[in-house]
Amino acid sequence: MFKNLLGFWKGKDFLAQVFDDFNQMLEDSEFMFTSVSKHLHDSPRPEGLKDKIRDVDQKINIQQREIRRRIVEHLTLQPTVEFTACLVLMSVVKDAERLGDYCKNLYEVIELHKGPIDKGLYADFFNGLNQDIQSLFEQTKAAFIHADEDKARHAWEVERKVAKACDETVKRLAQSDLTVNQAVCFTLIARHYKRIVAHLVNIATAVILPLSDLDYFDEERGEKES
């Protein structure tokens, strides 16, 4: 179904432009995540980084509203044309907007941390999860933009790994002797990481899930594995 939609909307001026704008939202959220991860341990952080993160997040918000406005206008004029494709985009565009929010939240967490985040301590608790998430951005774009079902299914496995690791990290933090500031900040990072991968996988699995099951990839996976 999704591959048929993909071929259909790439041949339509309206949906092709919306599709390109959505891809740009993914590119922008990936830029935010990369920028925050790159300077996670810096003190002070590069001048202008905070403003850049805020500006890109606002750009993503504007893109989301513009895409939704154009879809609604299009369906108002042609309510039966490309309806399913529009519903798919309406669903995943919200996930892309939330990616921007959580990447901005990550930056806010490292600002809350007193001093630079210790590299060794971070590695002990997160063990390269930011790199797994970075690769998931690329997989998600490939899965959705090119309707790559194998990458969509693999995204499920990455999400499972990251989500489990984040839950275990929170348990460890609750039992650790870290300072309150460190424990709170690391807990927030774990929760934000988990939500970022969830929204990425929502987008990726739009390739393989029926429209009615979008956003419920966990339930779909559980049924297949039972």
CSV table of C-alpha atoms in Angstrom, one decimal:
chain,number,residue,atom,x,y,z
A,1,MET,CA,0.0,0.0,0.0
A,2,PHE,CA,2.7,2.5,1.0
A,3,LYS,CA,4.8,1.9,-2.1
A,4,ASN,CA,1.8,2.5,-4.2
A,5,LEU,CA,1.1,5.8,-2.4
A,6,LEU,CA,4.8,6.7,-2.7
A,7,GLY,CA,4.8,6.3,-6.5
A,8,PHE,CA,1.4,8.1,-6.7
A,9,TRP,CA,2.3,11.3,-4.7
A,10,LYS,CA,5.8,11.6,-6.3
A,11,GLY,CA,3.9,12.2,-9.6
A,12,LYS,CA,1.7,14.8,-8.1
A,13,ASP,CA,2.9,18.4,-7.8
A,14,PHE,CA,1.0,19.1,-4.5
A,15,LEU,CA,2.0,15.9,-2.7
A,16,ALA,CA,5.5,15.9,-4.1
A,17,GLN,CA,6.1,19.4,-2.5
A,18,VAL,CA,4.6,18.3,0.8
A,19,PHE,CA,6.7,15.2,0.7
A,20,ASP,CA,9.9,17.3,0.1
A,21,ASP,CA,8.9,19.6,3.0
A,22,PHE,CA,8.4,16.7,5.3
A,23,ASN,CA,11.9,15.3,4.4
A,24,GLN,CA,13.3,18.7,5.3
A,25,MET,CA,11.7,18.5,8.7
A,26,LEU,CA,13.5,15.2,9.2
A,27,GLU,CA,16.8,16.7,8.0
A,28,ASP,CA,16.3,19.7,10.4
A,29,SER,CA,15.6,17.5,13.4
A,30,GLU,CA,18.6,15.3,12.6
A,31,PHE,CA,20.7,18.5,12.5
A,32,MET,CA,19.5,19.5,15.9
A,33,PHE,CA,20.2,16.1,17.4
A,34,THR,CA,23.7,16.0,15.9
A,35,SER,CA,24.5,19.5,17.1
A,36,VAL,CA,23.5,18.7,20.7
A,37,SER,CA,25.3,15.4,20.7
A,38,LYS,CA,28.5,16.9,19.3
A,39,HIS,CA,28.7,19.5,22.1
A,40,LEU,CA,27.3,17.4,24.9
A,41,HIS,CA,30.6,17.5,26.8
A,42,ASP,CA,31.7,21.1,25.9
A,43,SER,CA,32.0,23.9,28.4
A,44,PRO,CA,31.4,26.5,27.3
A,45,ARG,CA,29.3,25.4,24.4
A,46,PRO,CA,29.8,27.2,21.0
A,47,GLU,CA,28.5,30.7,20.8
A,48,GLY,CA,25.2,30.9,19.1
A,49,LEU,CA,24.3,27.2,19.5
A,50,LYS,CA,21.3,27.9,21.7
A,51,ASP,CA,19.9,30.4,19.3
A,52,LYS,CA,20.5,28.0,16.4
A,53,ILE,CA,18.7,25.1,18.1
A,54,ARG,CA,15.8,27.4,18.9
A,55,ASP,CA,15.6,28.8,15.4
A,56,VAL,CA,15.6,25.3,13.8
A,57,ASP,CA,12.9,24.1,16.2
A,58,GLN,CA,10.8,27.1,15.2
A,59,LYS,CA,11.4,26.4,11.6
A,60,ILE,CA,10.2,22.8,12.1
A,61,ASN,CA,7.0,24.1,13.8
A,62,ILE,CA,6.3,26.4,10.9
A,63,GLN,CA,6.9,23.6,8.4
A,64,GLN,CA,4.4,21.4,10.3
A,65,ARG,CA,1.7,24.0,10.3
A,66,GLU,CA,2.3,24.8,6.6
A,67,ILE,CA,2.1,21.2,5.6
A,68,ARG,CA,-1.1,20.7,7.6
A,69,ARG,CA,-2.7,23.9,6.2
A,70,ARG,CA,-1.9,22.8,2.6
A,71,ILE,CA,-3.2,19.3,3.2
A,72,VAL,CA,-6.5,20.6,4.7
A,73,GLU,CA,-6.9,23.1,1.8
A,74,HIS,CA,-6.2,20.4,-0.7
A,75,LEU,CA,-8.8,18.0,0.8
A,76,THR,CA,-11.3,20.8,1.0
A,77,LEU,CA,-11.1,21.4,-2.7
A,78,GLN,CA,-10.7,17.7,-3.6
A,79,PRO,CA,-11.9,15.6,-0.7
A,80,THR,CA,-11.6,12.2,-2.4
A,81,VAL,CA,-8.3,12.7,-4.1
A,82,GLU,CA,-5.1,11.4,-2.5
A,83,PHE,CA,-7.0,11.1,0.8
A,84,THR,CA,-5.1,8.1,2.2
A,85,ALA,CA,-1.7,9.7,1.3
A,86,CYS,CA,-2.7,12.9,3.0
A,87,LEU,CA,-3.8,11.0,6.2
A,88,VAL,CA,-0.4,9.2,6.3
A,89,LEU,CA,1.4,12.5,6.0
A,90,MET,CA,-0.8,14.2,8.6
A,91,SER,CA,0.2,11.5,11.0
A,92,VAL,CA,3.9,11.4,10.5
A,93,VAL,CA,4.3,15.1,10.3
A,94,LYS,CA,3.3,15.4,13.9
A,95,ASP,CA,6.1,12.9,14.8
A,96,ALA,CA,8.6,15.0,12.9
A,97,GLU,CA,7.5,18.1,14.9
A,98,ARG,CA,7.9,16.2,18.2
A,99,LEU,CA,11.4,15.2,17.2
A,100,GLY,CA,12.3,18.9,17.1
A,101,ASP,CA,10.8,19.4,20.5
A,102,TYR,CA,12.7,16.6,22.1
A,103,CYS,CA,16.0,17.6,20.5
A,104,LYS,CA,15.4,21.1,21.9
A,105,ASN,CA,14.7,19.5,25.3
A,106,LEU,CA,18.0,17.7,25.1
A,107,TYR,CA,19.8,21.0,24.8
A,108,GLU,CA,17.9,22.4,27.7
A,109,VAL,CA,19.0,19.4,29.8
A,110,ILE,CA,22.7,19.9,29.2
A,111,GLU,CA,22.2,23.6,30.1
A,112,LEU,CA,20.7,22.4,33.5
A,113,HIS,CA,23.7,20.2,34.2
A,114,LYS,CA,26.2,21.9,36.5
A,115,GLY,CA,29.4,22.1,34.4
A,116,PRO,CA,30.3,19.9,31.4
A,117,ILE,CA,29.0,16.3,31.3
A,118,ASP,CA,31.8,13.9,32.2
A,119,LYS,CA,32.6,11.8,29.2
A,120,GLY,CA,33.4,8.7,31.2
A,121,LEU,CA,30.3,8.9,33.3
A,122,TYR,CA,28.1,9.5,30.3
A,123,ALA,CA,29.7,6.5,28.5
A,124,ASP,CA,29.1,4.3,31.5
A,125,PHE,CA,25.4,5.1,31.6
A,126,PHE,CA,24.6,5.5,27.9
A,127,ASN,CA,27.2,3.3,26.1
A,128,GLY,CA,26.9,4.9,22.7
A,129,LEU,CA,23.1,5.2,22.5
A,130,ASN,CA,23.4,8.6,20.9
A,131,GLN,CA,25.3,6.9,18.0
A,132,ASP,CA,22.5,4.4,17.7
A,133,ILE,CA,19.9,7.2,17.5
A,134,GLN,CA,22.0,9.0,15.0
A,135,SER,CA,22.0,6.0,12.7
A,136,LEU,CA,18.3,5.6,13.3
A,137,PHE,CA,17.7,9.1,11.8
A,138,GLU,CA,19.3,7.8,8.6
A,139,GLN,CA,17.4,4.6,8.6
A,140,THR,CA,14.1,6.4,9.1
A,141,LYS,CA,14.7,8.7,6.2
A,142,ALA,CA,15.6,5.8,4.0
A,143,ALA,CA,12.7,3.8,5.1
A,144,PHE,CA,10.1,6.5,4.6
A,145,ILE,CA,11.4,8.4,1.6
A,146,HIS,CA,12.3,5.3,-0.4
A,147,ALA,CA,9.6,2.9,1.1
A,148,ASP,CA,12.4,0.5,2.3
A,149,GLU,CA,10.5,-2.1,4.2
A,150,ASP,CA,13.7,-3.8,5.4
A,151,LYS,CA,15.0,-0.6,7.0
A,152,ALA,CA,11.6,0.0,8.5
A,153,ARG,CA,11.6,-3.4,10.2
A,154,HIS,CA,15.2,-2.9,11.3
A,155,ALA,CA,14.1,0.3,12.9
A,156,TRP,CA,11.9,-1.7,15.2
A,157,GLU,CA,15.0,-3.6,16.5
A,158,VAL,CA,16.9,-0.4,17.1
A,159,GLU,CA,14.0,1.1,19.0
A,160,ARG,CA,13.8,-2.0,21.2
A,161,LYS,CA,17.5,-1.9,22.0
A,162,VAL,CA,17.5,1.9,22.8
A,163,ALA,CA,14.2,1.8,24.8
A,164,LYS,CA,15.4,-1.2,26.9
A,165,ALA,CA,18.7,0.5,27.5
A,166,CYS,CA,17.1,3.7,28.5
A,167,ASP,CA,14.8,1.9,31.0
A,168,GLU,CA,17.7,0.1,32.5
A,169,THR,CA,19.7,3.4,32.8
A,170,VAL,CA,16.8,5.0,34.7
A,171,LYS,CA,16.8,2.1,37.2
A,172,ARG,CA,20.6,2.4,37.6
A,173,LEU,CA,20.3,6.1,38.2
A,174,ALA,CA,17.6,5.6,40.8
A,175,GLN,CA,20.0,3.4,42.8
A,176,SER,CA,23.2,5.4,42.1
A,177,ASP,CA,25.1,7.8,44.4
A,178,LEU,CA,25.3,10.5,41.8
A,179,THR,CA,24.5,14.1,42.8
A,180,VAL,CA,20.9,15.1,42.5
A,181,ASN,CA,21.8,17.4,39.5
A,182,GLN,CA,23.6,14.6,37.7
A,183,ALA,CA,20.9,12.0,38.4
A,184,VAL,CA,18.1,14.3,37.3
A,185,CYS,CA,19.8,15.4,34.1
A,186,PHE,CA,20.8,11.9,33.1
A,187,THR,CA,17.3,10.6,33.7
A,188,LEU,CA,15.9,13.3,31.5
A,189,ILE,CA,18.4,12.4,28.8
A,190,ALA,CA,17.3,8.8,29.0
A,191,ARG,CA,13.7,9.7,28.7
A,192,HIS,CA,14.3,12.1,25.8
A,193,TYR,CA,16.3,9.5,23.9
A,194,LYS,CA,13.5,7.0,24.4
A,195,ARG,CA,10.9,9.4,23.0
A,196,ILE,CA,13.1,10.4,20.1
A,197,VAL,CA,13.5,6.8,18.9
A,198,ALA,CA,9.7,6.2,19.4
A,199,HIS,CA,8.8,9.1,17.1
A,200,LEU,CA,11.5,8.0,14.5
A,201,VAL,CA,10.0,4.5,14.5
A,202,ASN,CA,6.5,5.8,14.1
A,203,ILE,CA,7.7,7.5,10.9
A,204,ALA,CA,9.7,4.5,9.7
A,205,THR,CA,6.9,2.0,10.3
A,206,ALA,CA,4.4,4.0,8.3
A,207,VAL,CA,6.0,2.0,5.4
A,208,ILE,CA,4.7,-1.4,6.7
A,209,LEU,CA,1.7,-0.7,9.0
A,210,PRO,CA,-1.9,-0.1,7.9
A,211,LEU,CA,-3.1,3.4,8.3
A,212,SER,CA,-5.2,2.4,11.3
A,213,ASP,CA,-2.2,1.1,13.1
A,214,LEU,CA,0.2,4.1,12.8
A,215,ASP,CA,1.7,5.1,16.1
A,216,TYR,CA,1.0,1.6,17.5
A,217,PHE,CA,4.1,-0.2,16.2
A,218,ASP,CA,4.7,-1.8,19.7
A,219,GLU,CA,1.3,-3.5,19.6
A,220,GLU,CA,1.8,-4.7,16.0
A,221,ARG,CA,5.2,-6.1,16.8
A,222,GLY,CA,3.9,-7.9,19.9
A,223,GLU,CA,1.2,-9.6,17.9
A,224,LYS,CA,3.7,-10.8,15.3
A,225,GLU,CA,6.0,-12.2,17.9
A,226,SER,CA,3.4,-13.9,20.0
